[in-house]
Each structure stands twice: as structure tokens, then as C-alpha cells.
């Protein structure tokens, strides 16, 4: 005798009603759990009527959650089915209009059922909106370098010494002074450094409150630097303040006549403060408090300034992990200022970790991206003396967060190793259209202080200029599938449809404008030189692959050969700013740019 008892709720109901009493001991009673579907798999296979959910018994929380999961999966599966059944897009003619029901959200093209479980942990229903950058995606600079179009270009291989991770992990360790004596710091110079920190680092990543700034000032002036986390934090703020002044001097003075004395002083002071702070960093690693998280995060920022990506990523990961811990155990008694600080560090780590994963796709994830939709966005926090500057900083921070979330979705939907649709012409056009729509909405919603034109005209502010670079990066990555498709078609002498051609043109315009608008934005020089060098190498490689194809060459700007020398000039200067050695991966990027530029000249002018 076999009983199919569909679902835990039904099973409990039957047991309580006494229907199992009086069974023959020789009878066999087999319980099959219902999988929650209507009808369930068991009832479907045996031809039984499925009664799961028919009985009037309250459902447990787990059953309610299961219902939500199943409804979500069914909805996403239906959307995926619409996409599969959509008319095939012809490469030789115009495409069919995109069904607005399908393209209403990029989530319509991404079903949890297709996630590679070897690299993505299972997610609960509320995590479906998390903007997670996939591991092992195919949009890194090293992925572009592996394109078959470059296999015969020996000049590109000549200076290629290995992967970014190999170069950076084999780099000589940071030189640490055995004994350090800090010079006297007067009130005027201290104010200068703290204001520089506030104007730059704390504007881009507004995580230090005015209260903590005052505490830092008191500690430094009174020389009350003990063996504790607060002293470590004060020293790191000073190190980043000196680095900010160093970047200001290196980028605002005339390039041909920088004030060498100023540069040497700020290089020395930033290194001295960081050396002492780094000797105390074990305290932050051992403690579990907001100040400890700040120390780990600021250490990551200083390593980013030193253009040491592996060390920067290591401390970003440490800060993110400890931040998650403290947020998980926060209570109603947790001071609101400390809670807001943790949230802001969380979002800062989210941005920076994603930036590093964009180029080092195999780096382990900290898990912050998997919970980002559950963490409140930045709220009230007193970070600047001026309320207007404080508001601008918060808005800028929000703009950077939303752009990073969109970039993560772009990488995931188009370039994820198993799920990305970038190689399928039947799928990527509506995805590209929707992502481009979201990108333009992001730009339209920027506050007036950060508005920018899509031209080579200088932006209204350094922040607007930096956001324009982010926008152009995103635009080029969104439309890159059209270019890779066109390059693969031309190797087979296939014609390029007008739709694909226009997509290539949009991609190349964004790529080249991104490189042409490169400038000494303080945030780029201080935090993103390593990222920038790889991004610019990608631009040159893409331009070179395009120039080698006669049908696509006309999409390049007339002055494309001027891009390489300009990039090299900027990067060679910026890689010398920290004054503590040169990043081998940045140097390799510069050499790739030079070699690609020479090959580009040969193709277009030779």
C-alpha cells in the first residue's frame, strides 16, 4: 500500500485527523515530499489528483517562502520562454521591434535556473535584484588580448610578460622603514592636509564624520598616538591627506615644471604616516568595531594610491567582511552615526571590489554583492563643514554606486562565462537596448552639478568629468557584442547588417571618446590609475582590431592615431606619482598601448 502525501503541510494535516490509524503492520507506507508544483512531479507521474494546498491548514513560513520562490521562477521561466521564441534577428536586414514586455528590465533575460552553481551560491528570492559581477567573465583586458585578431601581431606579444596577477603577486614587497620619526605638524599644515582629505577622499567615499576628523586633529596636534585602533585611524587619515596633496601638486601644476620640492615632501610624509599606521594595522584586524573597519578600508585606499592592486583588494576584502559582520549584529542600541559609517564603507567596498573584479575576474568574492540590495543606501551623515558640499558628496556617491550596479549587470547579462548572451545575436540586441536605456536614464537623472556633454569639451567639474568616463566605459562595454560579432563575420567574408554596423559605430565612438577625454582627474590618479591603465589598453586593442578590418575602419575617428601617445604621456606621469616603485602591470599596459599605437600607425598611415 503506497500513500502519496503531497507536501509537509498535507502530511501533518492527515496525521492529525487520524487517517493513519488502524493500518495493517504489513502495509507499506511511503511518504513522497511534494515539490510544490501544480501538479507536483510525484502526482503527475502516478496519475493522482494533487491536493497540495487544497486543505484549509495555515502554511508555515517555509511554505510561504517556497510559494514566492516558485512564483518568481515561473515568471522568469515564462520571460525566458518569450525570449527563446522571439523571431530570429537577421544579420542582413532590420530587426523586429523589441517586445516591451520582454525588455522592461534586464532581469527579464536572466533566470536563476541558468546560474552556474559551481560559482554562484543559491540565492533567496529577495536577492534576485542584487547586482553581482560574475566570476570568470569574458570582458577583461586580458580577454581582449586573447582575441584571434592579435595572434599574428608579434609586437603585442613582445612586451607581454604575463598575466596581471602574476606580475603583481611577484612584485617586491613594500619597503618598510625600521624606525620612523614624524616631523612636527603645525595647525596650518594640519588643516591643509585634513581639508585635502575631506575635499578628495572623503568626497569620493564619504565615510569619515566631522566628529572623527576633530578627534584625528586633536591626536595629531597633541602627539597622542598610542598603540590603539584610533591612533591607527588618525595616521591613515594623515597618510591619505598627504597623498591627496601630492596628487593635487602633480596634476594641477604645469606638467613641464612641477614643484619638485613639494612633490618630494608629500611623497615622504605620506610614506612616513603610512609606515607607522601599517605597523598598527594588526589591531584593526583583531578588533571588531567601526574604527577597525575604517582602518582596513583606508589601508586599501592607500594601497590603491600606491598602485598595488593585490594588496588593495586584500584589504577591501577584509574591510567588507568585517563590515558585513558588524552590520549583521547591529542592534537598536548601535549608534546611528556608526551604523551609517558602516553602510557607507559597505557601499565603498562594493564599488572598489567590483572595479578590481572587472579586470581580475578570478578573484574570490567577499559576498557583499550578494546582499547589496538589502543594505540601505547612504543616509544622513555629517562629513563636510559645508552642508552644500556634504549634499553634493552624497549625491556623487549615489551616482557612483548606481553606475557600478549597472556595470555589474552589464558584465553579468552579457559576459558571464556560462550565461552571458554577448555571443548570441538572437538574444543580445534587446538586452543591449535595455541596458543602454538604463544608462541614459542614469545620465538624465544626474544632479546639475555633475551634468556632462558627450563631446571632447571639458566637463564642468572634475567629478562630472570622472562620471563621464564611467558613462563612456559602460556604453562601450554594452555595445561591444556588436563589434565582436562584426569582427567574427568579417573573418568569414560575411556581410554586416545595418543594425550590427550601427552597434559597432556606437561602441567605437564611446571607446575613442573615453580615451580622448582622459584627464588628470584626482580620483583617477589617486585611486584608479591601475584600473585606468588596463581600460585604456583595452581601447587601443579594440581600435587596432577595428583598423585591421577595411569594412569597419571608417567607424574610427580621423585622429585615432593621436590617442596612443596622449594616453602614454598621462600614464607615464601618473605611475611615478606615489614615488614608491612602479606597478609592473601598469607598465605593461603602457607598453601594450605603445605597441598597439605603433601597429595602428602602420595600418592607417603606412
Short mmCIF file of C-alpha atoms in Angstrom, two decimals, residues 92-511:
data_model
loop_
_atom_site.label_atom_id
_atom_site.label_comp_id
_atom_site.label_asym_id
_atom_site.label_seq_id
_atom_site.Cartn_x
_atom_site.Cartn_y
_atom_site.Cartn_z
CA UNK A 92 21.23 41.13 -43.32
CA UNK A 93 18.28 43.34 -42.55
CA UNK A 94 16.42 45.33 -39.88
CA UNK A 95 15.47 43.65 -36.63
CA UNK A 96 11.97 43.10 -35.33
CA UNK A 97 10.76 45.59 -32.72
CA UNK A 98 11.55 44.56 -29.16
CA UNK A 99 8.52 43.44 -27.20
CA UNK A 100 8.20 45.99 -24.38
CA UNK A 101 7.01 43.24 -22.02
CA UNK A 102 10.33 41.46 -22.52
CA UNK A 103 12.66 44.46 -22.43
CA UNK A 104 11.11 46.12 -19.40
CA UNK A 105 14.03 45.05 -17.23
CA UNK A 106 17.39 43.32 -17.68
CA UNK A 107 16.15 40.75 -15.19
CA UNK A 108 13.81 39.51 -17.91
CA UNK A 109 16.79 37.94 -19.62
CA UNK A 110 18.34 36.31 -16.57
CA UNK A 111 16.82 33.29 -14.90
CA UNK A 112 18.18 31.82 -11.65
CA UNK A 113 17.70 28.39 -13.22
CA UNK A 114 20.62 29.06 -15.55
CA UNK A 115 23.09 30.11 -12.86
CA UNK A 116 26.31 28.14 -12.77
CA UNK A 117 26.02 26.63 -9.30
CA UNK A 118 29.74 25.93 -9.21
CA UNK A 119 30.43 29.63 -8.91
CA UNK A 120 27.24 31.22 -7.62
CA UNK A 121 25.74 30.31 -4.27
CA UNK A 122 21.98 29.73 -4.26
CA UNK A 123 20.08 32.94 -3.63
CA UNK A 124 16.86 33.66 -1.86
CA UNK A 125 14.03 35.45 -3.68
CA UNK A 126 14.89 38.92 -2.37
CA UNK A 127 18.42 38.58 -3.78
CA UNK A 128 17.25 38.39 -7.37
CA UNK A 129 17.85 42.15 -7.71
CA UNK A 130 21.45 42.05 -6.45
CA UNK A 131 23.90 43.45 -8.99
CA UNK A 132 26.61 40.80 -8.82
CA UNK A 133 29.60 40.86 -11.14
CA UNK A 134 30.10 37.26 -12.29
CA UNK A 135 33.29 35.36 -11.69
CA UNK A 136 35.31 34.35 -14.77
CA UNK A 137 33.58 36.82 -17.10
CA UNK A 138 34.94 37.48 -20.59
CA UNK A 139 35.25 41.29 -20.63
CA UNK A 140 38.68 41.83 -19.07
CA UNK A 141 41.57 43.45 -20.95
CA UNK A 142 43.36 40.10 -20.94
CA UNK A 143 40.30 38.54 -22.60
CA UNK A 144 40.51 41.12 -25.39
CA UNK A 145 44.22 40.50 -25.80
CA UNK A 146 43.38 36.84 -26.40
CA UNK A 147 41.22 37.69 -29.43
CA UNK A 148 42.41 35.79 -32.53
CA UNK A 149 42.91 39.11 -34.34
CA UNK A 150 46.14 39.68 -32.40
CA UNK A 151 47.75 36.25 -32.67
CA UNK A 152 49.95 37.28 -35.59
CA UNK A 153 50.94 40.66 -34.13
CA UNK A 154 54.25 39.79 -32.53
CA UNK A 155 54.81 43.38 -31.44
CA UNK A 156 51.96 43.00 -28.92
CA UNK A 157 53.49 39.82 -27.52
CA UNK A 158 57.00 41.23 -27.30
CA UNK A 159 56.39 43.20 -24.11
CA UNK A 160 53.73 40.94 -22.64
CA UNK A 161 55.40 39.35 -19.61
CA UNK A 162 52.44 37.51 -18.12
CA UNK A 163 49.05 37.98 -16.52
CA UNK A 164 48.27 40.94 -14.32
CA UNK A 165 48.01 38.71 -11.26
CA UNK A 166 51.40 37.08 -11.96
CA UNK A 167 53.12 40.42 -12.37
CA UNK A 168 51.62 41.94 -9.24
CA UNK A 169 51.93 38.89 -7.00
CA UNK A 170 55.64 38.52 -7.85
CA UNK A 171 56.33 42.18 -7.15
CA UNK A 172 58.87 43.07 -4.47
CA UNK A 173 57.19 43.73 -1.10
CA UNK A 174 56.61 47.26 0.08
CA UNK A 175 59.71 48.68 1.71
CA UNK A 176 59.09 49.42 5.37
CA UNK A 177 61.28 51.78 7.35
CA UNK A 178 62.68 50.22 10.50
CA UNK A 179 62.32 53.41 12.53
CA UNK A 180 60.22 56.46 11.77
CA UNK A 181 60.22 59.89 13.39
CA UNK A 182 57.39 62.15 12.28
CA UNK A 183 58.16 65.82 11.77
CA UNK A 184 56.35 68.47 13.77
CA UNK A 185 52.97 69.31 12.26
CA UNK A 186 51.63 72.79 12.96
CA UNK A 187 47.96 73.79 12.91
CA UNK A 188 48.17 75.42 9.48
CA UNK A 189 49.74 72.44 7.73
CA UNK A 190 47.46 70.02 9.56
CA UNK A 191 44.38 71.95 8.42
CA UNK A 192 45.71 71.86 4.86
CA UNK A 193 46.09 68.06 4.92
CA UNK A 194 42.75 67.38 6.60
CA UNK A 195 40.98 69.72 4.20
CA UNK A 196 42.64 67.95 1.29
CA UNK A 197 41.44 64.59 2.65
CA UNK A 198 37.93 65.99 3.06
CA UNK A 199 37.89 67.62 -0.38
CA UNK A 200 39.10 64.50 -2.19
CA UNK A 201 38.98 61.09 -0.47
CA UNK A 202 36.06 61.95 1.78
CA UNK A 203 34.16 63.47 -1.14
CA UNK A 204 34.50 60.35 -3.33
CA UNK A 205 33.97 57.91 -0.43
CA UNK A 206 32.28 59.96 2.33
CA UNK A 207 32.99 57.70 5.29
CA UNK A 208 34.71 59.95 7.87
CA UNK A 209 32.45 62.07 10.06
CA UNK A 210 33.34 65.57 11.21
CA UNK A 211 33.40 64.25 14.78
CA UNK A 212 36.10 61.73 13.92
CA UNK A 213 38.01 64.34 11.95
CA UNK A 214 38.15 66.51 15.10
CA UNK A 215 39.45 63.53 17.09
CA UNK A 216 42.16 62.97 14.47
CA UNK A 217 43.17 66.62 14.67
CA UNK A 218 43.45 66.52 18.48
CA UNK A 219 45.51 63.32 18.43
CA UNK A 220 47.99 64.60 15.86
CA UNK A 221 48.44 68.04 17.43
CA UNK A 222 48.93 66.60 20.91
CA UNK A 223 51.05 63.73 19.57
CA UNK A 224 48.74 61.30 21.39
CA UNK A 225 49.42 58.42 19.01
CA UNK A 226 49.22 55.29 21.08
CA UNK A 227 49.12 51.59 20.25
CA UNK A 228 45.38 51.53 19.54
CA UNK A 229 42.91 51.49 16.67
CA UNK A 230 42.05 55.19 16.98
CA UNK A 231 45.70 56.16 16.53
CA UNK A 232 45.98 53.84 13.53
CA UNK A 233 42.95 55.56 12.00
CA UNK A 234 44.40 59.03 12.63
CA UNK A 235 47.68 58.06 10.95
CA UNK A 236 45.89 56.64 7.91
CA UNK A 237 43.83 59.81 7.51
CA UNK A 238 47.06 61.80 7.58
CA UNK A 239 48.71 59.47 5.05
CA UNK A 240 45.77 59.86 2.67
CA UNK A 241 45.72 63.61 3.26
CA UNK A 242 49.38 63.82 2.24
CA UNK A 243 48.68 61.62 -0.78
CA UNK A 244 45.82 63.95 -1.75
CA UNK A 245 48.12 66.96 -1.63
CA UNK A 246 50.72 65.05 -3.63
CA UNK A 247 48.15 64.28 -6.34
CA UNK A 248 46.98 67.90 -6.34
CA UNK A 249 50.54 69.16 -6.84
CA UNK A 250 51.28 66.55 -9.51
CA UNK A 251 48.12 67.25 -11.51
CA UNK A 252 47.46 70.97 -11.13
CA UNK A 253 50.98 72.34 -11.55
CA UNK A 254 52.25 72.75 -15.10
CA UNK A 255 53.37 69.30 -16.35
CA UNK A 256 56.72 70.61 -17.56
CA UNK A 257 57.61 72.43 -14.34
CA UNK A 258 56.10 70.68 -11.29
CA UNK A 259 57.22 71.87 -7.90
CA UNK A 260 59.76 69.10 -7.23
CA UNK A 261 60.24 70.14 -3.61
CA UNK A 262 56.53 69.90 -2.85
CA UNK A 263 56.29 66.53 -4.56
CA UNK A 264 59.20 65.11 -2.57
CA UNK A 265 57.78 66.42 0.71
CA UNK A 266 54.31 64.94 0.23
CA UNK A 267 55.76 61.67 -1.05
CA UNK A 268 57.94 61.43 2.06
CA UNK A 269 55.19 62.40 4.53
CA UNK A 270 52.57 60.11 3.02
CA UNK A 271 55.02 57.21 3.24
CA UNK A 272 56.05 58.04 6.82
CA UNK A 273 52.48 58.23 8.11
CA UNK A 274 51.51 55.03 6.31
CA UNK A 275 54.56 53.15 7.65
CA UNK A 276 53.60 53.90 11.24
CA UNK A 277 49.93 53.16 10.61
CA UNK A 278 50.72 49.86 8.91
CA UNK A 279 52.69 48.73 11.96
CA UNK A 280 49.45 49.09 13.93
CA UNK A 281 47.10 47.51 11.37
CA UNK A 282 47.09 44.21 13.28
CA UNK A 283 44.99 46.00 15.89
CA UNK A 284 42.28 46.73 13.31
CA UNK A 285 42.43 43.15 12.07
CA UNK A 286 41.88 41.87 15.61
CA UNK A 287 39.20 44.33 16.75
CA UNK A 288 35.52 44.34 15.74
CA UNK A 289 34.43 47.95 15.73
CA UNK A 290 33.58 50.69 13.25
CA UNK A 291 37.02 52.30 13.62
CA UNK A 292 38.70 48.97 12.80
CA UNK A 293 36.67 48.73 9.57
CA UNK A 294 37.66 52.30 8.69
CA UNK A 295 41.33 51.42 9.20
CA UNK A 296 41.11 48.42 6.88
CA UNK A 297 39.27 50.45 4.25
CA UNK A 298 41.71 53.38 4.34
CA UNK A 299 44.62 50.95 4.13
CA UNK A 300 43.04 49.58 0.94
CA UNK A 301 42.75 53.11 -0.45
CA UNK A 302 46.41 53.81 0.27
CA UNK A 303 47.47 50.61 -1.48
CA UNK A 304 45.31 51.70 -4.41
CA UNK A 305 47.21 55.00 -4.38
CA UNK A 306 50.48 53.02 -4.40
CA UNK A 307 49.11 51.13 -7.46
CA UNK A 308 49.38 47.77 -5.67
CA UNK A 309 46.10 46.10 -6.70
CA UNK A 310 46.59 42.75 -4.96
CA UNK A 311 47.21 44.37 -1.57
CA UNK A 312 44.38 46.87 -2.15
CA UNK A 313 41.95 44.06 -2.98
CA UNK A 314 43.10 42.12 0.10
CA UNK A 315 42.22 44.98 2.44
CA UNK A 316 39.00 45.78 0.58
CA UNK A 317 38.02 42.16 1.23
CA UNK A 318 38.99 42.40 4.90
CA UNK A 319 37.04 45.64 5.35
CA UNK A 320 33.99 44.24 3.53
CA UNK A 321 33.98 41.05 5.60
CA UNK A 322 34.23 42.86 8.91
CA UNK A 323 31.66 45.39 7.73
CA UNK A 324 29.20 42.59 6.96
CA UNK A 325 29.82 41.11 10.40
CA UNK A 326 29.08 44.35 12.25
CA UNK A 327 26.03 45.14 10.12
CA UNK A 328 24.66 41.64 10.74
CA UNK A 329 24.95 42.07 14.51
CA UNK A 330 23.84 45.71 14.72
CA UNK A 331 21.01 46.38 17.15
CA UNK A 332 18.74 49.24 18.08
CA UNK A 333 21.44 50.29 20.56
CA UNK A 334 24.06 50.74 17.82
CA UNK A 335 24.77 54.49 17.49
CA UNK A 336 23.25 55.82 14.27
CA UNK A 337 26.48 57.55 13.25
CA UNK A 338 28.47 54.32 13.50
CA UNK A 339 25.78 52.39 11.63
CA UNK A 340 25.74 54.95 8.83
CA UNK A 341 29.54 54.86 8.65
CA UNK A 342 29.45 51.07 8.24
CA UNK A 343 26.86 51.31 5.49
CA UNK A 344 28.92 53.84 3.61
CA UNK A 345 32.05 51.70 3.91
CA UNK A 346 29.96 48.76 2.67
CA UNK A 347 29.00 50.66 -0.49
CA UNK A 348 32.55 51.95 -0.96
CA UNK A 349 33.86 48.38 -0.79
CA UNK A 350 31.15 47.30 -3.21
CA UNK A 351 32.34 49.85 -5.77
CA UNK A 352 36.03 49.12 -5.35
CA UNK A 353 35.73 45.33 -5.19
CA UNK A 354 33.69 45.38 -8.39
CA UNK A 355 36.29 47.58 -10.08
CA UNK A 356 39.00 45.04 -9.27
CA UNK A 357 36.88 42.04 -10.24
CA UNK A 358 36.22 43.71 -13.59
CA UNK A 359 39.88 43.17 -14.53
CA UNK A 360 40.84 40.23 -12.30
CA UNK A 361 37.85 38.02 -12.96
CA UNK A 362 39.06 35.04 -10.91
CA UNK A 363 39.37 36.93 -7.61
CA UNK A 364 37.26 35.39 -4.83
CA UNK A 365 34.15 37.39 -3.91
CA UNK A 366 33.55 38.70 -0.40
CA UNK A 367 29.80 38.26 -0.66
CA UNK A 368 28.89 41.93 -0.33
CA UNK A 369 27.42 41.99 -3.84
CA UNK A 370 25.11 39.10 -2.97
CA UNK A 371 23.44 41.17 -0.22
CA UNK A 372 23.77 44.69 -1.60
CA UNK A 373 20.03 45.08 -2.30
CA UNK A 374 19.33 44.53 1.41
CA UNK A 375 21.66 47.31 2.62
CA UNK A 376 20.16 50.83 2.80
CA UNK A 377 21.72 53.45 0.56
CA UNK A 378 23.67 56.30 2.21
CA UNK A 379 21.60 58.47 4.53
CA UNK A 380 22.31 61.43 6.79
CA UNK A 381 25.96 61.72 7.83
CA UNK A 382 27.93 64.83 8.74
CA UNK A 383 31.09 64.59 6.61
CA UNK A 384 31.86 68.16 5.50
CA UNK A 385 31.91 71.62 7.02
CA UNK A 386 29.66 72.96 4.27
CA UNK A 387 26.16 71.49 4.05
CA UNK A 388 26.07 72.07 0.28
CA UNK A 389 29.38 70.23 -0.20
CA UNK A 390 28.10 67.45 2.05
CA UNK A 391 24.98 67.09 -0.08
CA UNK A 392 26.98 67.11 -3.32
CA UNK A 393 29.29 64.44 -1.92
CA UNK A 394 26.34 62.21 -1.00
CA UNK A 395 24.78 62.65 -4.44
CA UNK A 396 28.08 61.93 -6.14
CA UNK A 397 28.48 58.81 -4.01
CA UNK A 398 24.98 57.65 -5.00
CA UNK A 399 25.78 58.28 -8.67
CA UNK A 400 28.91 56.12 -8.39
CA UNK A 401 27.00 53.35 -6.61
CA UNK A 402 24.23 53.25 -9.21
CA UNK A 403 26.76 53.25 -12.07
CA UNK A 404 28.69 50.38 -10.51
CA UNK A 405 25.45 48.40 -10.09
CA UNK A 406 24.64 48.95 -13.76
CA UNK A 407 28.16 47.96 -14.83
CA UNK A 408 27.83 44.74 -12.83
CA UNK A 409 24.57 43.94 -14.58
CA UNK A 410 26.20 44.60 -17.95
CA UNK A 411 29.05 42.19 -17.19
CA UNK A 412 26.63 39.59 -15.83
CA UNK A 413 23.97 39.66 -18.56
CA UNK A 414 26.38 39.93 -21.47
CA UNK A 415 29.71 38.40 -20.44
CA UNK A 416 29.12 35.82 -17.67
CA UNK A 417 31.05 32.68 -18.56
CA UNK A 418 28.06 30.33 -18.82
CA UNK A 419 25.06 32.65 -19.03
CA UNK A 420 26.23 35.72 -20.94
CA UNK A 421 24.34 36.39 -24.16
CA UNK A 422 27.00 38.55 -25.85
CA UNK A 423 27.83 35.83 -28.38
CA UNK A 424 24.22 35.15 -29.41
CA UNK A 425 22.73 37.55 -31.95
CA UNK A 426 19.31 36.07 -31.23
CA UNK A 427 19.49 37.28 -27.62
CA UNK A 428 21.80 40.24 -27.08
CA UNK A 429 20.12 43.03 -29.16
CA UNK A 430 17.14 43.53 -26.80
CA UNK A 431 19.44 43.17 -23.78
CA UNK A 432 21.78 45.82 -25.18
CA UNK A 433 18.83 48.10 -25.92
CA UNK A 434 17.50 47.82 -22.38
CA UNK A 435 20.90 48.34 -20.74
CA UNK A 436 21.55 51.37 -22.93
CA UNK A 437 18.14 52.74 -21.91
CA UNK A 438 19.06 52.36 -18.24
CA UNK A 439 22.45 54.00 -18.83
CA UNK A 440 20.86 57.04 -20.45
CA UNK A 441 18.30 57.27 -17.66
CA UNK A 442 21.20 57.31 -15.19
CA UNK A 443 22.75 60.23 -17.04
CA UNK A 444 19.46 62.13 -17.27
CA UNK A 445 18.92 61.86 -13.52
CA UNK A 446 22.33 63.22 -12.52
CA UNK A 447 22.23 66.44 -10.45
CA UNK A 448 23.06 69.57 -12.42
CA UNK A 449 26.47 69.83 -10.73
CA UNK A 450 27.51 66.57 -12.41
CA UNK A 451 25.99 67.03 -15.87
CA UNK A 452 28.32 66.44 -18.82
CA UNK A 453 28.20 66.61 -22.59
CA UNK A 454 29.08 63.68 -24.81
CA UNK A 455 31.84 65.59 -26.52
CA UNK A 456 35.51 66.43 -26.09
CA UNK A 457 34.68 69.70 -24.34
CA UNK A 458 35.95 69.92 -20.75
CA UNK A 459 33.37 68.92 -18.17
CA UNK A 460 32.07 71.48 -15.70
CA UNK A 461 33.92 69.87 -12.77
CA UNK A 462 36.39 67.09 -12.05
CA UNK A 463 33.55 64.96 -10.68
CA UNK A 464 31.46 65.47 -13.82
CA UNK A 465 34.49 64.57 -15.92
CA UNK A 466 35.07 61.38 -13.94
CA UNK A 467 31.40 60.37 -14.25
CA UNK A 468 31.58 60.97 -17.99
CA UNK A 469 34.45 58.49 -18.14
CA UNK A 470 32.35 55.96 -16.25
CA UNK A 471 29.44 56.54 -18.62
CA UNK A 472 31.59 56.05 -21.72
CA UNK A 473 33.15 52.90 -20.26
CA UNK A 474 29.70 51.46 -19.66
CA UNK A 475 28.47 52.49 -23.12
CA UNK A 476 31.37 50.82 -24.88
CA UNK A 477 31.02 47.59 -22.87
CA UNK A 478 27.26 47.46 -23.54
CA UNK A 479 27.74 47.73 -27.32
CA UNK A 480 30.87 45.59 -27.58
CA UNK A 481 28.90 42.43 -28.60
CA UNK A 482 28.10 44.12 -31.92
CA UNK A 483 31.78 44.75 -32.57
CA UNK A 484 32.92 41.25 -31.66
CA UNK A 485 30.15 39.85 -33.87
CA UNK A 486 31.17 42.05 -36.79
CA UNK A 487 34.85 41.14 -36.41
CA UNK A 488 33.97 37.45 -36.42
CA UNK A 489 31.76 37.91 -39.50
CA UNK A 490 34.44 39.68 -41.49
CA UNK A 491 36.86 36.78 -40.97
CA UNK A 492 34.35 34.71 -42.95
CA UNK A 493 33.70 37.45 -45.51
CA UNK A 494 30.05 37.71 -44.40
CA UNK A 495 28.18 40.99 -44.93
CA UNK A 496 27.44 43.22 -41.93
CA UNK A 497 23.82 44.26 -41.46
CA UNK A 498 22.96 47.93 -40.81
CA UNK A 499 21.91 47.05 -37.25
CA UNK A 500 25.27 45.45 -36.46
CA UNK A 501 27.16 48.25 -38.17
CA UNK A 502 25.39 50.92 -36.10
CA UNK A 503 26.12 48.96 -32.93
CA UNK A 504 29.81 48.81 -33.87
CA UNK A 505 29.85 52.54 -34.53
CA UNK A 506 28.29 53.30 -31.13
CA UNK A 507 30.81 51.06 -29.37
CA UNK A 508 33.81 52.61 -31.12
CA UNK A 509 32.62 56.18 -30.61
CA UNK A 510 32.29 55.55 -26.86
CA UNK A 511 35.69 53.81 -26.71
#
